[in-house]
Short mmCIF file of C-alpha atoms in Angstrom, two decimals:
data_model
loop_
_atom_site.label_atom_id
_atom_site.label_comp_id
_atom_site.label_asym_id
_atom_site.label_seq_id
_atom_site.Cartn_x
_atom_site.Cartn_y
_atom_site.Cartn_z
CA UNK A 1484 1.65 -10.10 -37.08
CA UNK A 1485 -0.56 -6.98 -37.02
CA UNK A 1486 -3.27 -6.04 -34.54
CA UNK A 1487 -6.05 -7.85 -36.43
CA UNK A 1488 -3.95 -11.02 -36.64
CA UNK A 1489 -3.22 -10.88 -32.91
CA UNK A 1490 -6.90 -10.44 -32.11
CA UNK A 1491 -7.82 -13.37 -34.36
CA UNK A 1492 -5.13 -15.54 -32.67
CA UNK A 1493 -6.51 -14.73 -29.19
CA UNK A 1494 -10.11 -15.41 -30.26
CA UNK A 1495 -9.26 -18.71 -31.92
CA UNK A 1496 -7.11 -19.94 -29.10
CA UNK A 1497 -9.55 -19.16 -26.31
CA UNK A 1498 -12.48 -20.47 -28.33
CA UNK A 1499 -10.62 -23.71 -29.04
CA UNK A 1500 -9.67 -24.17 -25.41
CA UNK A 1501 -13.21 -23.70 -24.05
CA UNK A 1502 -14.57 -25.88 -26.86
CA UNK A 1503 -12.73 -28.95 -25.57
CA UNK A 1504 -14.15 -28.75 -22.03
CA UNK A 1505 -17.55 -30.07 -21.09
CA UNK A 1506 -19.58 -28.63 -18.16
CA UNK A 1507 -19.24 -31.93 -16.24
CA UNK A 1508 -15.48 -31.62 -16.53
CA UNK A 1509 -15.56 -28.58 -14.30
CA UNK A 1510 -18.50 -29.49 -12.05
CA UNK A 1511 -21.22 -27.55 -13.79
CA UNK A 1512 -24.68 -28.98 -14.54
CA UNK A 1513 -26.03 -28.71 -18.08
CA UNK A 1514 -29.74 -28.43 -18.82
CA UNK A 1515 -31.28 -28.98 -22.28
CA UNK A 1516 -29.62 -28.90 -25.64
CA UNK A 1517 -26.48 -26.90 -26.10
CA UNK A 1518 -25.72 -24.89 -29.29
CA UNK A 1519 -21.94 -24.69 -28.63
CA UNK A 1520 -19.38 -27.34 -28.20
CA UNK A 1521 -17.79 -27.21 -24.81
CA UNK A 1522 -18.24 -24.40 -22.33
CA UNK A 1523 -20.32 -21.30 -23.01
CA UNK A 1524 -18.66 -17.87 -22.53
CA UNK A 1525 -20.79 -17.21 -19.44
CA UNK A 1526 -19.62 -20.48 -17.90
CA UNK A 1527 -15.96 -19.53 -18.50
CA UNK A 1528 -16.69 -16.14 -16.98
CA UNK A 1529 -18.23 -17.70 -13.88
CA UNK A 1530 -15.30 -20.08 -13.40
CA UNK A 1531 -12.80 -17.25 -13.85
CA UNK A 1532 -14.68 -14.85 -11.57
CA UNK A 1533 -15.13 -12.08 -14.17
CA UNK A 1534 -18.24 -10.61 -15.79
CA UNK A 1535 -19.57 -12.19 -18.93
CA UNK A 1536 -19.09 -8.85 -20.78
CA UNK A 1537 -15.49 -8.67 -19.72
CA UNK A 1538 -14.74 -12.21 -20.80
CA UNK A 1539 -16.52 -11.66 -24.10
CA UNK A 1540 -14.24 -8.63 -24.80
CA UNK A 1541 -11.17 -10.68 -23.93
CA UNK A 1542 -12.23 -13.47 -26.24
CA UNK A 1543 -12.70 -10.98 -29.00
CA UNK A 1544 -9.06 -10.14 -28.63
CA UNK A 1545 -8.99 -7.40 -26.04
CA UNK A 1546 -6.19 -9.03 -23.98
CA UNK A 1547 -3.91 -6.01 -23.66
CA UNK A 1548 -3.68 -4.76 -20.11
CA UNK A 1549 -5.44 -7.72 -18.55
CA UNK A 1550 -4.01 -8.24 -15.13
CA UNK A 1551 -1.85 -11.20 -14.08
CA UNK A 1552 -4.65 -12.29 -11.71
CA UNK A 1553 -7.24 -12.49 -14.52
CA UNK A 1554 -4.82 -14.38 -16.77
CA UNK A 1555 -4.20 -16.89 -14.05
CA UNK A 1556 -7.93 -17.23 -13.40
CA UNK A 1557 -8.65 -17.77 -17.08
CA UNK A 1558 -5.88 -20.38 -17.30
CA UNK A 1559 -7.49 -22.23 -14.39
CA UNK A 1560 -11.00 -21.97 -15.81
CA UNK A 1561 -9.86 -23.32 -19.14
CA UNK A 1562 -7.61 -25.99 -17.60
CA UNK A 1563 -4.52 -24.81 -19.54
CA UNK A 1564 -1.39 -26.77 -19.11
CA UNK A 1565 1.99 -25.17 -18.62
CA UNK A 1566 2.64 -24.61 -22.33
CA UNK A 1567 -0.83 -23.21 -22.90
CA UNK A 1568 -0.52 -20.83 -19.85
CA UNK A 1569 2.72 -19.46 -21.26
CA UNK A 1570 1.08 -19.07 -24.69
CA UNK A 1571 -1.75 -17.09 -23.09
CA UNK A 1572 0.77 -14.72 -21.49
CA UNK A 1573 2.62 -14.45 -24.82
CA UNK A 1574 -0.62 -13.49 -26.57
CA UNK A 1575 -1.22 -10.81 -23.86
CA UNK A 1576 2.21 -9.36 -24.51
CA UNK A 1577 1.53 -9.42 -28.25
CA UNK A 1578 -1.77 -7.64 -27.76
CA UNK A 1579 -0.01 -4.99 -25.62
CA UNK A 1580 2.63 -4.49 -28.33
CA UNK A 1581 0.03 -3.76 -30.98
CA UNK A 1582 -1.14 -0.88 -28.74
CA UNK A 1583 2.30 0.60 -28.29
CA UNK A 1584 2.72 -0.77 -24.77
CA UNK A 1585 6.14 -2.20 -23.67
CA UNK A 1586 6.71 -5.70 -24.91
CA UNK A 1587 9.44 -8.28 -24.74
CA UNK A 1588 11.90 -8.06 -27.68
CA UNK A 1589 11.37 -10.74 -30.26
CA UNK A 1590 13.84 -13.55 -30.22
CA UNK A 1591 16.56 -13.34 -32.87
CA UNK A 1592 16.84 -16.33 -35.07
CA UNK A 1593 20.56 -16.24 -36.03
CA UNK A 1594 22.10 -17.90 -39.07
CA UNK A 1595 25.47 -18.30 -37.38
CA UNK A 1596 26.22 -19.71 -33.92
CA UNK A 1597 29.05 -18.54 -31.73
CA UNK A 1598 32.17 -20.70 -32.34
CA UNK A 1599 31.95 -21.99 -28.74
CA UNK A 1600 28.53 -23.50 -29.38
CA UNK A 1601 29.73 -25.18 -32.50
CA UNK A 1602 32.79 -26.60 -30.66
CA UNK A 1603 30.54 -27.92 -27.84
CA UNK A 1604 28.28 -29.76 -30.25
CA UNK A 1605 31.23 -31.17 -32.24
CA UNK A 1606 32.82 -32.38 -28.93
CA UNK A 1607 29.71 -34.50 -28.16
CA UNK A 1608 30.56 -37.85 -29.66
CA UNK A 1609 28.26 -40.22 -27.79
CA UNK A 1610 25.06 -38.21 -28.42
CA UNK A 1611 23.49 -36.95 -31.67
CA UNK A 1612 23.18 -33.14 -31.13
CA UNK A 1613 21.43 -30.43 -33.14
CA UNK A 1614 21.21 -26.66 -32.56
CA UNK A 1615 17.81 -25.48 -33.67
CA UNK A 1616 16.32 -21.94 -33.72
CA UNK A 1617 12.71 -20.83 -33.09
CA UNK A 1618 11.90 -21.29 -36.78
CA UNK A 1619 13.03 -24.91 -36.55
CA UNK A 1620 16.05 -24.33 -38.78
CA UNK A 1621 18.92 -26.70 -37.90
CA UNK A 1622 21.79 -24.34 -37.52
CA UNK A 1623 24.46 -26.90 -36.76
CA UNK A 1624 24.66 -30.64 -35.98
CA UNK A 1625 27.53 -32.72 -34.80
CA UNK A 1626 28.72 -35.66 -36.94
CA UNK A 1627 26.49 -38.19 -35.24
CA UNK A 1628 23.50 -35.78 -35.47
CA UNK A 1629 24.02 -35.42 -39.22
CA UNK A 1630 24.30 -39.18 -39.59
CA UNK A 1631 21.21 -39.90 -37.41
CA UNK A 1632 19.05 -37.30 -39.24
CA UNK A 1633 20.51 -38.04 -42.62
CA UNK A 1634 17.08 -37.89 -44.34
CA UNK A 1635 16.58 -34.37 -42.99
CA UNK A 1636 19.93 -33.17 -44.30
CA UNK A 1637 19.51 -34.71 -47.82
CA UNK A 1638 18.69 -32.02 -50.40
CA UNK A 1639 19.75 -29.17 -48.11
CA UNK A 1640 22.68 -28.13 -50.29
CA UNK A 1641 22.76 -25.64 -53.17
CA UNK A 1642 19.37 -24.64 -54.54
CA UNK A 1643 17.59 -25.47 -51.23
CA UNK A 1644 17.12 -23.69 -47.93
CA UNK A 1645 20.24 -22.28 -46.29
CA UNK A 1646 19.53 -24.67 -43.35
CA UNK A 1647 17.40 -27.81 -43.20
CA UNK A 1648 14.13 -27.11 -41.49
CA UNK A 1649 12.46 -29.67 -39.21
CA UNK A 1650 8.89 -28.44 -39.91
CA UNK A 1651 9.42 -28.42 -43.73
CA UNK A 1652 10.89 -31.91 -43.58
CA UNK A 1653 8.08 -33.28 -41.40
CA UNK A 1654 5.25 -31.96 -43.54
CA UNK A 1655 6.64 -31.57 -47.03
CA UNK A 1656 9.14 -34.43 -47.46
CA UNK A 1657 7.68 -37.90 -48.01
CA UNK A 1658 10.83 -39.43 -46.44
CA UNK A 1659 9.64 -38.05 -43.03
CA UNK A 1660 6.74 -40.54 -42.92
CA UNK A 1661 9.21 -43.41 -43.15
CA UNK A 1662 11.82 -41.84 -40.85
CA UNK A 1663 9.37 -41.05 -38.02
CA UNK A 1664 7.77 -44.35 -36.93
CA UNK A 1665 4.92 -42.42 -35.32
CA UNK A 1666 4.55 -39.65 -37.94
CA UNK A 1667 1.16 -38.40 -36.89
CA UNK A 1668 2.35 -37.74 -33.36
CA UNK A 1669 5.54 -36.14 -34.55
CA UNK A 1670 3.64 -33.94 -36.93
CA UNK A 1671 1.27 -32.75 -34.22
CA UNK A 1672 4.17 -32.04 -31.82
CA UNK A 1673 6.12 -30.18 -34.54
CA UNK A 1674 3.16 -27.81 -35.25
CA UNK A 1675 2.46 -27.40 -31.56
CA UNK A 1676 6.05 -26.40 -30.84
CA UNK A 1677 5.99 -23.96 -33.79
CA UNK A 1678 2.69 -22.50 -32.45
CA UNK A 1679 4.36 -21.85 -29.14
CA UNK A 1680 7.29 -20.07 -30.83
CA UNK A 1681 4.92 -17.99 -32.93
CA UNK A 1682 3.26 -16.85 -29.69
CA UNK A 1683 6.54 -15.93 -28.10
CA UNK A 1684 7.83 -14.11 -31.25
CA UNK A 1685 4.64 -12.92 -32.94
CA UNK A 1686 6.54 -10.25 -34.96
CA UNK A 1687 9.14 -12.62 -36.42
CA UNK A 1688 8.53 -12.46 -40.18
CA UNK A 1689 10.50 -15.78 -40.65
CA UNK A 1690 8.01 -17.70 -38.52
CA UNK A 1691 5.04 -16.05 -40.21
CA UNK A 1692 6.48 -16.93 -43.62
CA UNK A 1693 7.12 -20.49 -42.64
CA UNK A 1694 3.60 -20.96 -41.25
CA UNK A 1695 2.17 -19.41 -44.42
CA UNK A 1696 4.18 -21.75 -46.65
CA UNK A 1697 3.27 -24.86 -44.70
CA UNK A 1698 -0.44 -23.94 -44.49
CA UNK A 1699 -0.55 -23.41 -48.26
CA UNK A 1700 1.44 -26.49 -49.21
CA UNK A 1701 0.30 -29.05 -46.59
CA UNK A 1702 -3.46 -29.61 -45.84
CA UNK A 1703 -2.36 -31.75 -42.92
CA UNK A 1704 -0.39 -28.92 -41.38
CA UNK A 1705 -3.33 -26.52 -41.99
CA UNK A 1706 -5.61 -28.87 -40.12
CA UNK A 1707 -3.24 -29.32 -37.21
CA UNK A 1708 -2.45 -25.62 -36.99
CA UNK A 1709 -6.11 -24.82 -36.77
CA UNK A 1710 -6.30 -26.84 -33.51
CA UNK A 1711 -4.22 -24.10 -31.78
CA UNK A 1712 -2.38 -26.70 -29.62
CA UNK A 1713 0.88 -25.64 -28.02
CA UNK A 1714 3.49 -27.77 -26.23
CA UNK A 1715 6.89 -27.65 -24.58
CA UNK A 1716 9.84 -29.70 -25.84
CA UNK A 1717 11.00 -31.60 -22.76
CA UNK A 1718 12.31 -35.08 -22.04
CA UNK A 1719 10.63 -36.98 -24.84
CA UNK A 1720 11.06 -40.23 -26.74
CA UNK A 1721 11.39 -40.44 -30.55
CA UNK A 1722 11.08 -43.61 -32.55
CA UNK A 1723 13.00 -43.44 -35.82
CA UNK A 1724 13.69 -45.76 -38.72
CA UNK A 1725 17.20 -45.10 -39.88
CA UNK A 1726 18.14 -46.20 -43.42
CA UNK A 1727 21.40 -47.82 -42.14
CA UNK A 1728 20.92 -49.08 -38.60
CA UNK A 1729 17.18 -49.74 -38.57
CA UNK A 1730 14.70 -48.79 -35.87
CA UNK A 1731 15.77 -46.76 -32.80
CA UNK A 1732 13.93 -45.39 -29.77
CA UNK A 1733 15.82 -42.42 -28.45
CA UNK A 1734 15.29 -39.82 -25.72
CA UNK A 1735 16.29 -36.22 -26.09
CA UNK A 1736 17.09 -33.39 -23.77
CA UNK A 1737 16.54 -29.73 -24.70
CA UNK A 1738 19.14 -27.29 -23.56
CA UNK A 1739 18.72 -23.51 -23.94
CA UNK A 1740 21.77 -21.78 -25.37
CA UNK A 1741 22.70 -18.71 -23.33
CA UNK A 1742 23.24 -15.62 -25.39
CA UNK A 1743 21.56 -17.12 -28.53
CA UNK A 1744 17.97 -16.04 -28.27
CA UNK A 1745 15.54 -18.73 -29.41
CA UNK A 1746 18.26 -21.35 -29.97
CA UNK A 1747 18.18 -24.76 -28.23
CA UNK A 1748 20.40 -27.78 -28.42
CA UNK A 1749 18.70 -31.16 -28.73
CA UNK A 1750 20.83 -34.07 -27.63
CA UNK A 1751 19.63 -37.61 -28.49
CA UNK A 1752 20.71 -40.67 -26.51
CA UNK A 1753 19.54 -44.22 -26.00
CA UNK A 1754 18.90 -46.26 -22.90
CA UNK A 1755 22.18 -47.99 -21.93
CA UNK A 1756 22.20 -51.69 -22.85
CA UNK A 1757 19.17 -51.39 -25.20
CA UNK A 1758 19.08 -52.40 -28.79
CA UNK A 1759 18.75 -48.75 -29.67
CA UNK A 1760 21.97 -48.02 -27.83
CA UNK A 1761 23.68 -50.73 -29.84
CA UNK A 1762 22.26 -49.29 -33.12
CA UNK A 1763 23.41 -45.74 -32.18
CA UNK A 1764 26.87 -47.08 -31.31
CA UNK A 1765 27.05 -48.82 -34.77
CA UNK A 1766 26.09 -45.59 -36.38
CA UNK A 1767 28.75 -43.67 -34.38
CA UNK A 1768 31.34 -46.23 -35.48
CA UNK A 1769 30.39 -45.75 -39.07
CA UNK A 1770 30.84 -41.97 -38.64
CA UNK A 1771 34.31 -42.43 -37.15
CA UNK A 1772 35.32 -44.80 -39.92
CA UNK A 1773 34.12 -42.37 -42.54
CA UNK A 1774 36.06 -39.55 -41.07
CA UNK A 1775 39.43 -41.38 -41.12
#
């Protein structure tokens, strides 16, 4: 991502955030017709306690060197959530980097995990576990993870990508629309997570290449990407339709892998005693039977 791209990203993100807030949302009175959707620049400046000229420069992409206090004030004025606040700080670091100022090193997206991480995943037999990097490549999955996400892994052999990619599967594989029972929500969350990674690692050519590919090949991704939404992966439910055991509602936990920048383990489990737990147990049994 070059300086122009960073400026465009800052402008589009801030414009989209103020565009979703009405004056009444923040206790401002509005008089007469409005030519812009959401807040005007001068209204954001007032709420943040900065001059209109200063905020206008920031929204045009001049975020390098902006103080922590101003970033916090902007986040409050625009009602940013935790993921959006972090994204704003990531964009400030990216802007600083384009001007030769110190920046955080980009996260490495490795193709090989340490053996200890692989052993850990393989030792997890009651949960479906995947190790995923910032580009949404699945670097490794335990046996139950491969069985649960079988549609994702199909076609990932010779002639395809080195690793199955969650974003490509979600937007480019028709099987994803049957696999994810709430595909529209999953698609939005997938793009929002990728947007967050792109902000944290703006100089990662792999992320830029993936975004370019998806934008070109999927009009739906292009539309969602243009919303500039970001989110954290946290304790979240997923509803899946598995080709063997049927419908499941699972929860997952995200665990950061120490020493593997940008890599997280996603562990999927079901509520004890639920029909989803029974279905996941049947799938685990089939995995054990197949491995004998």
